[in-house]
Coordinates of N, CA and C in Angstrom, one line a residue:
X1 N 0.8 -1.2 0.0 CA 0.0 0.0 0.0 C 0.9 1.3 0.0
X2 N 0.9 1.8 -1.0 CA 1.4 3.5 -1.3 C 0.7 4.7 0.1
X3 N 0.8 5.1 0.8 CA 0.8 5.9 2.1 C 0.6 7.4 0.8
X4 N -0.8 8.0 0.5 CA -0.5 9.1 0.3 C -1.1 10.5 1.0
X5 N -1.9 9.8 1.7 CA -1.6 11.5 2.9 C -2.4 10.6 4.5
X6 N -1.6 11.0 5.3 CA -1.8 10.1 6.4 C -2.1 11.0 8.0
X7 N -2.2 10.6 9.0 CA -3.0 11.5 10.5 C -2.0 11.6 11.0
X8 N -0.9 12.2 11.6 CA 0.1 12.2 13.0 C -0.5 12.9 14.2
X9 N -0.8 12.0 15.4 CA -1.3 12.8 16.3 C 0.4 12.3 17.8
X10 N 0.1 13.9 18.1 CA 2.1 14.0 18.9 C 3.0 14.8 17.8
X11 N 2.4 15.6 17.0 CA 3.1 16.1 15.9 C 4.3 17.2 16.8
X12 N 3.5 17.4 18.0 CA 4.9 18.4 18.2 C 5.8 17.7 19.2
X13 N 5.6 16.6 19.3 CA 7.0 15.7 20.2 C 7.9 15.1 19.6
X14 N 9.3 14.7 20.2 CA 10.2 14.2 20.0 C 9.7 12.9 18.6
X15 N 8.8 12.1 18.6 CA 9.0 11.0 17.4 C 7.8 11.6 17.0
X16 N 7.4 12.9 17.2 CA 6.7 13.1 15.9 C 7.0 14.5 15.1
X17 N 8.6 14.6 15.6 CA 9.5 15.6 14.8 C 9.8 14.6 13.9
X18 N 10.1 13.4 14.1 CA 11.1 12.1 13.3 C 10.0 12.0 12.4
X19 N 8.7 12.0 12.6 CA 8.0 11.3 11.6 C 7.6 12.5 11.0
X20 N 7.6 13.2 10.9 CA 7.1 14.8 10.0 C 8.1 14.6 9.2
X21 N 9.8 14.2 10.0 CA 10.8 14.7 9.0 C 11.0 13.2 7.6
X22 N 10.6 12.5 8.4 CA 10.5 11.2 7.2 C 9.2 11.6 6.3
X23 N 8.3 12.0 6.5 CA 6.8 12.1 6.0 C 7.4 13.5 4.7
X24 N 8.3 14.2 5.0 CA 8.7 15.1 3.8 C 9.3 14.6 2.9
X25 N 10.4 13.7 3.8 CA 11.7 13.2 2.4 C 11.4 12.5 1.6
X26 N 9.5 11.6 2.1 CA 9.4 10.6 1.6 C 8.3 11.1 0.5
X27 N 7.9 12.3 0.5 CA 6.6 13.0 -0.5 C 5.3 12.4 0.2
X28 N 5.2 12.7 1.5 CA 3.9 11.9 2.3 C 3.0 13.3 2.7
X29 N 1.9 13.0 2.0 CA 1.0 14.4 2.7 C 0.6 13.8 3.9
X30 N 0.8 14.9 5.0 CA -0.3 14.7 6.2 C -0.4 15.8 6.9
X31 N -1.5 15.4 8.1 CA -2.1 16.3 9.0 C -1.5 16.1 10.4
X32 N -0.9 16.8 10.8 CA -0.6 16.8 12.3 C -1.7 17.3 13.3
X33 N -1.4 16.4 14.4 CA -2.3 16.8 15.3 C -1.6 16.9 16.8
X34 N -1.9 17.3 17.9 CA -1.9 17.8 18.7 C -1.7 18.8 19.9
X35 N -1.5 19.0 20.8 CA -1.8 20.3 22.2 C -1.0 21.4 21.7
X36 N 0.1 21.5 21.3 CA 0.8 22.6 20.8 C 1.3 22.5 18.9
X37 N 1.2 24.2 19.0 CA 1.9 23.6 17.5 C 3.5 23.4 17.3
X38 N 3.6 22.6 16.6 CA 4.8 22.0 16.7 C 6.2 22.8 15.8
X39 N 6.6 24.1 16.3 CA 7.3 24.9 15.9 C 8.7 24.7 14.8
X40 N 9.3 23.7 15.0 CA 10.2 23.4 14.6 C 10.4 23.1 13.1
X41 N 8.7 22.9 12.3 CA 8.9 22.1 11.3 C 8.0 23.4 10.2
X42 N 8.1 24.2 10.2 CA 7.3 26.2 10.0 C 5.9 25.4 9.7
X43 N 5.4 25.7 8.1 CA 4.3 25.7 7.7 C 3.1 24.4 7.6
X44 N 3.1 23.7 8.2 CA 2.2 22.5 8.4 C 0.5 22.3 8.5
X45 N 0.4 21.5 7.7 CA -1.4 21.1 7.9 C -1.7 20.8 9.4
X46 N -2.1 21.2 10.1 CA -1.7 21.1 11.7 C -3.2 21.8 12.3
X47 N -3.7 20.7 13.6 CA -4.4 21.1 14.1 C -4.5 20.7 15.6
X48 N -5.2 21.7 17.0 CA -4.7 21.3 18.3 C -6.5 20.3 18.2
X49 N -5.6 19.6 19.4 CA -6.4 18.0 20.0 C -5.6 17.7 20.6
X50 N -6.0 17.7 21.8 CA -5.8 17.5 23.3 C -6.2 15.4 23.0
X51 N -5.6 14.9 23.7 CA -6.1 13.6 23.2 C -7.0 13.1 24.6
X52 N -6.9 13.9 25.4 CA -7.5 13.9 26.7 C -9.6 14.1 26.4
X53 N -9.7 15.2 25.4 CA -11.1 15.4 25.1 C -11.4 14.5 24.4
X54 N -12.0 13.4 24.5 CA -12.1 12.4 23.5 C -13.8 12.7 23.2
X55 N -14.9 13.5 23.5 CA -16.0 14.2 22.9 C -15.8 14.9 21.6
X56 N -14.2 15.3 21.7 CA -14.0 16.1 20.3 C -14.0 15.5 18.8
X57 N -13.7 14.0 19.2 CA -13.7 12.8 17.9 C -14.1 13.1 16.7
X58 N -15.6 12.8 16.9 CA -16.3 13.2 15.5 C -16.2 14.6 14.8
X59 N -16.2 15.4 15.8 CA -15.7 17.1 15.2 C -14.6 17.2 14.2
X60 N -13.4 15.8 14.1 CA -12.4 16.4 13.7 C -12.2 15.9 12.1
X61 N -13.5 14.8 11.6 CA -13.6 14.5 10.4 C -13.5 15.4 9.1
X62 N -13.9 16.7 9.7 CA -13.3 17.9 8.4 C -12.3 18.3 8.4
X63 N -11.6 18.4 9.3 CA -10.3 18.7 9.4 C -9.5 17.9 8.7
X64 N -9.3 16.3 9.3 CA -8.7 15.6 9.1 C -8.8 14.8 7.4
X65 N -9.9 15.0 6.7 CA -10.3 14.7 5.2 C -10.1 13.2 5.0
X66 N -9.5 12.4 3.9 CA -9.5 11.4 3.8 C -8.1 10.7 3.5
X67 N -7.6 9.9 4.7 CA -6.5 9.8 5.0 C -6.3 8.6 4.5
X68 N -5.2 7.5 4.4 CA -4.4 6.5 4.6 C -4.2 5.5 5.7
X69 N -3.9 6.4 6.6 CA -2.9 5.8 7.9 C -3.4 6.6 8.8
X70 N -3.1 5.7 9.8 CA -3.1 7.4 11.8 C -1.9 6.7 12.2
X71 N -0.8 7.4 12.6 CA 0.4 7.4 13.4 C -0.2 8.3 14.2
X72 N 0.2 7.5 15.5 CA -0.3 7.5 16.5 C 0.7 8.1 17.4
X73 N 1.5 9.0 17.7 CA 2.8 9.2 18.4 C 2.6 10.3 20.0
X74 N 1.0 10.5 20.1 CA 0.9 11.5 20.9 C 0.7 10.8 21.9
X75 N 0.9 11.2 23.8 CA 0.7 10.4 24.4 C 0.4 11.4 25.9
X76 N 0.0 11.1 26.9 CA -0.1 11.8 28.3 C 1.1 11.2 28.9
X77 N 1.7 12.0 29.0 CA 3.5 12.3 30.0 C 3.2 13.0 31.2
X78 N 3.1 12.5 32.3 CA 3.2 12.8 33.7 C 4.5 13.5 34.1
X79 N 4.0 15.0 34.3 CA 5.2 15.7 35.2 C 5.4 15.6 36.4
X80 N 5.2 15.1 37.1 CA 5.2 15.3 38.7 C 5.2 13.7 39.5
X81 N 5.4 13.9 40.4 CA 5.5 12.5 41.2 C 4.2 11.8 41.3
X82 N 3.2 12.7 41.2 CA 2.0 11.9 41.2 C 1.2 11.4 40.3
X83 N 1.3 10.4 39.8 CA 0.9 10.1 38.8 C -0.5 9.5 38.8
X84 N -1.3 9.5 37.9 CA -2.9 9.1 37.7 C -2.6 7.8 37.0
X85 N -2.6 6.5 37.0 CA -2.8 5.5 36.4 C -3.7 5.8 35.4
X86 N -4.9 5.7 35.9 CA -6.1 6.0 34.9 C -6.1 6.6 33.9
X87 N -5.5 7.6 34.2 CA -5.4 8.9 33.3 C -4.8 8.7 32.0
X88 N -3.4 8.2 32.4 CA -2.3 7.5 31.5 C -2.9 6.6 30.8
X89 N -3.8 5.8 31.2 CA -4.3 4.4 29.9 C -5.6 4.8 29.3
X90 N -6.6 6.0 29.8 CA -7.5 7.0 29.5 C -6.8 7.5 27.8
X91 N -5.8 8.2 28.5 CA -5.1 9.3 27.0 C -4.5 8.1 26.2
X92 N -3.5 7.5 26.8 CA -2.1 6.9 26.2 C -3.1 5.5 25.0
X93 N -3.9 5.2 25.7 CA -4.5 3.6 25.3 C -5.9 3.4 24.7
X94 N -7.1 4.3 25.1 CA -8.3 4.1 25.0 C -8.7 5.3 24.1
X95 N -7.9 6.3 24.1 CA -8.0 7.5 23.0 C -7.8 6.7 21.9
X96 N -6.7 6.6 21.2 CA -6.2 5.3 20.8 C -7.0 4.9 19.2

């Protein structure tokens, strides 16, 4: 299967700098997605989604048009000592 325009959600983190930067070399259209915009990479098809509001789902069918693939790279990262189990497999797993 030829990949020709595909979903990246985590577009502004560490492996989804890596996959933006393979997604160009390789002539791959896509749509980035999530909480911040992802600065590093200038003019992008890019939109915010918190992966936390999962009510927002269906909303995002016009934005997102008709894709290929979803790379999935976004995730909930716990800053602090206290961590929410729930929370973590809520965002990281059942968003998903």
């Amino acid at each position: 299967m030829v990949l020709k325009r595909v979903l990246l959600t985590g577009a502004s983190g560490m492996l989804g700098f890596h996959f933006i930067r393979e997604f160009k070399k390789n002539n791959i259209e896509f749509v980035g997605s999530s909480r911040k915009f992802p600065k590093f990479l200038g003019n992008i098809d890019w939109f915010a989604w918190d992966l936390k509001n999962s009510e927002k789902i269906n909303s995002l069918k016009s934005k997102i048009g008709t894709i290929d693939a979803i790379f999935h790279a976004g995730s909930y990262v716990p800053n602090s000592k206290i961590i929410n189990k729930s929370k973590i497999i809520d965002t990281n797993v059942r968003s998903a």
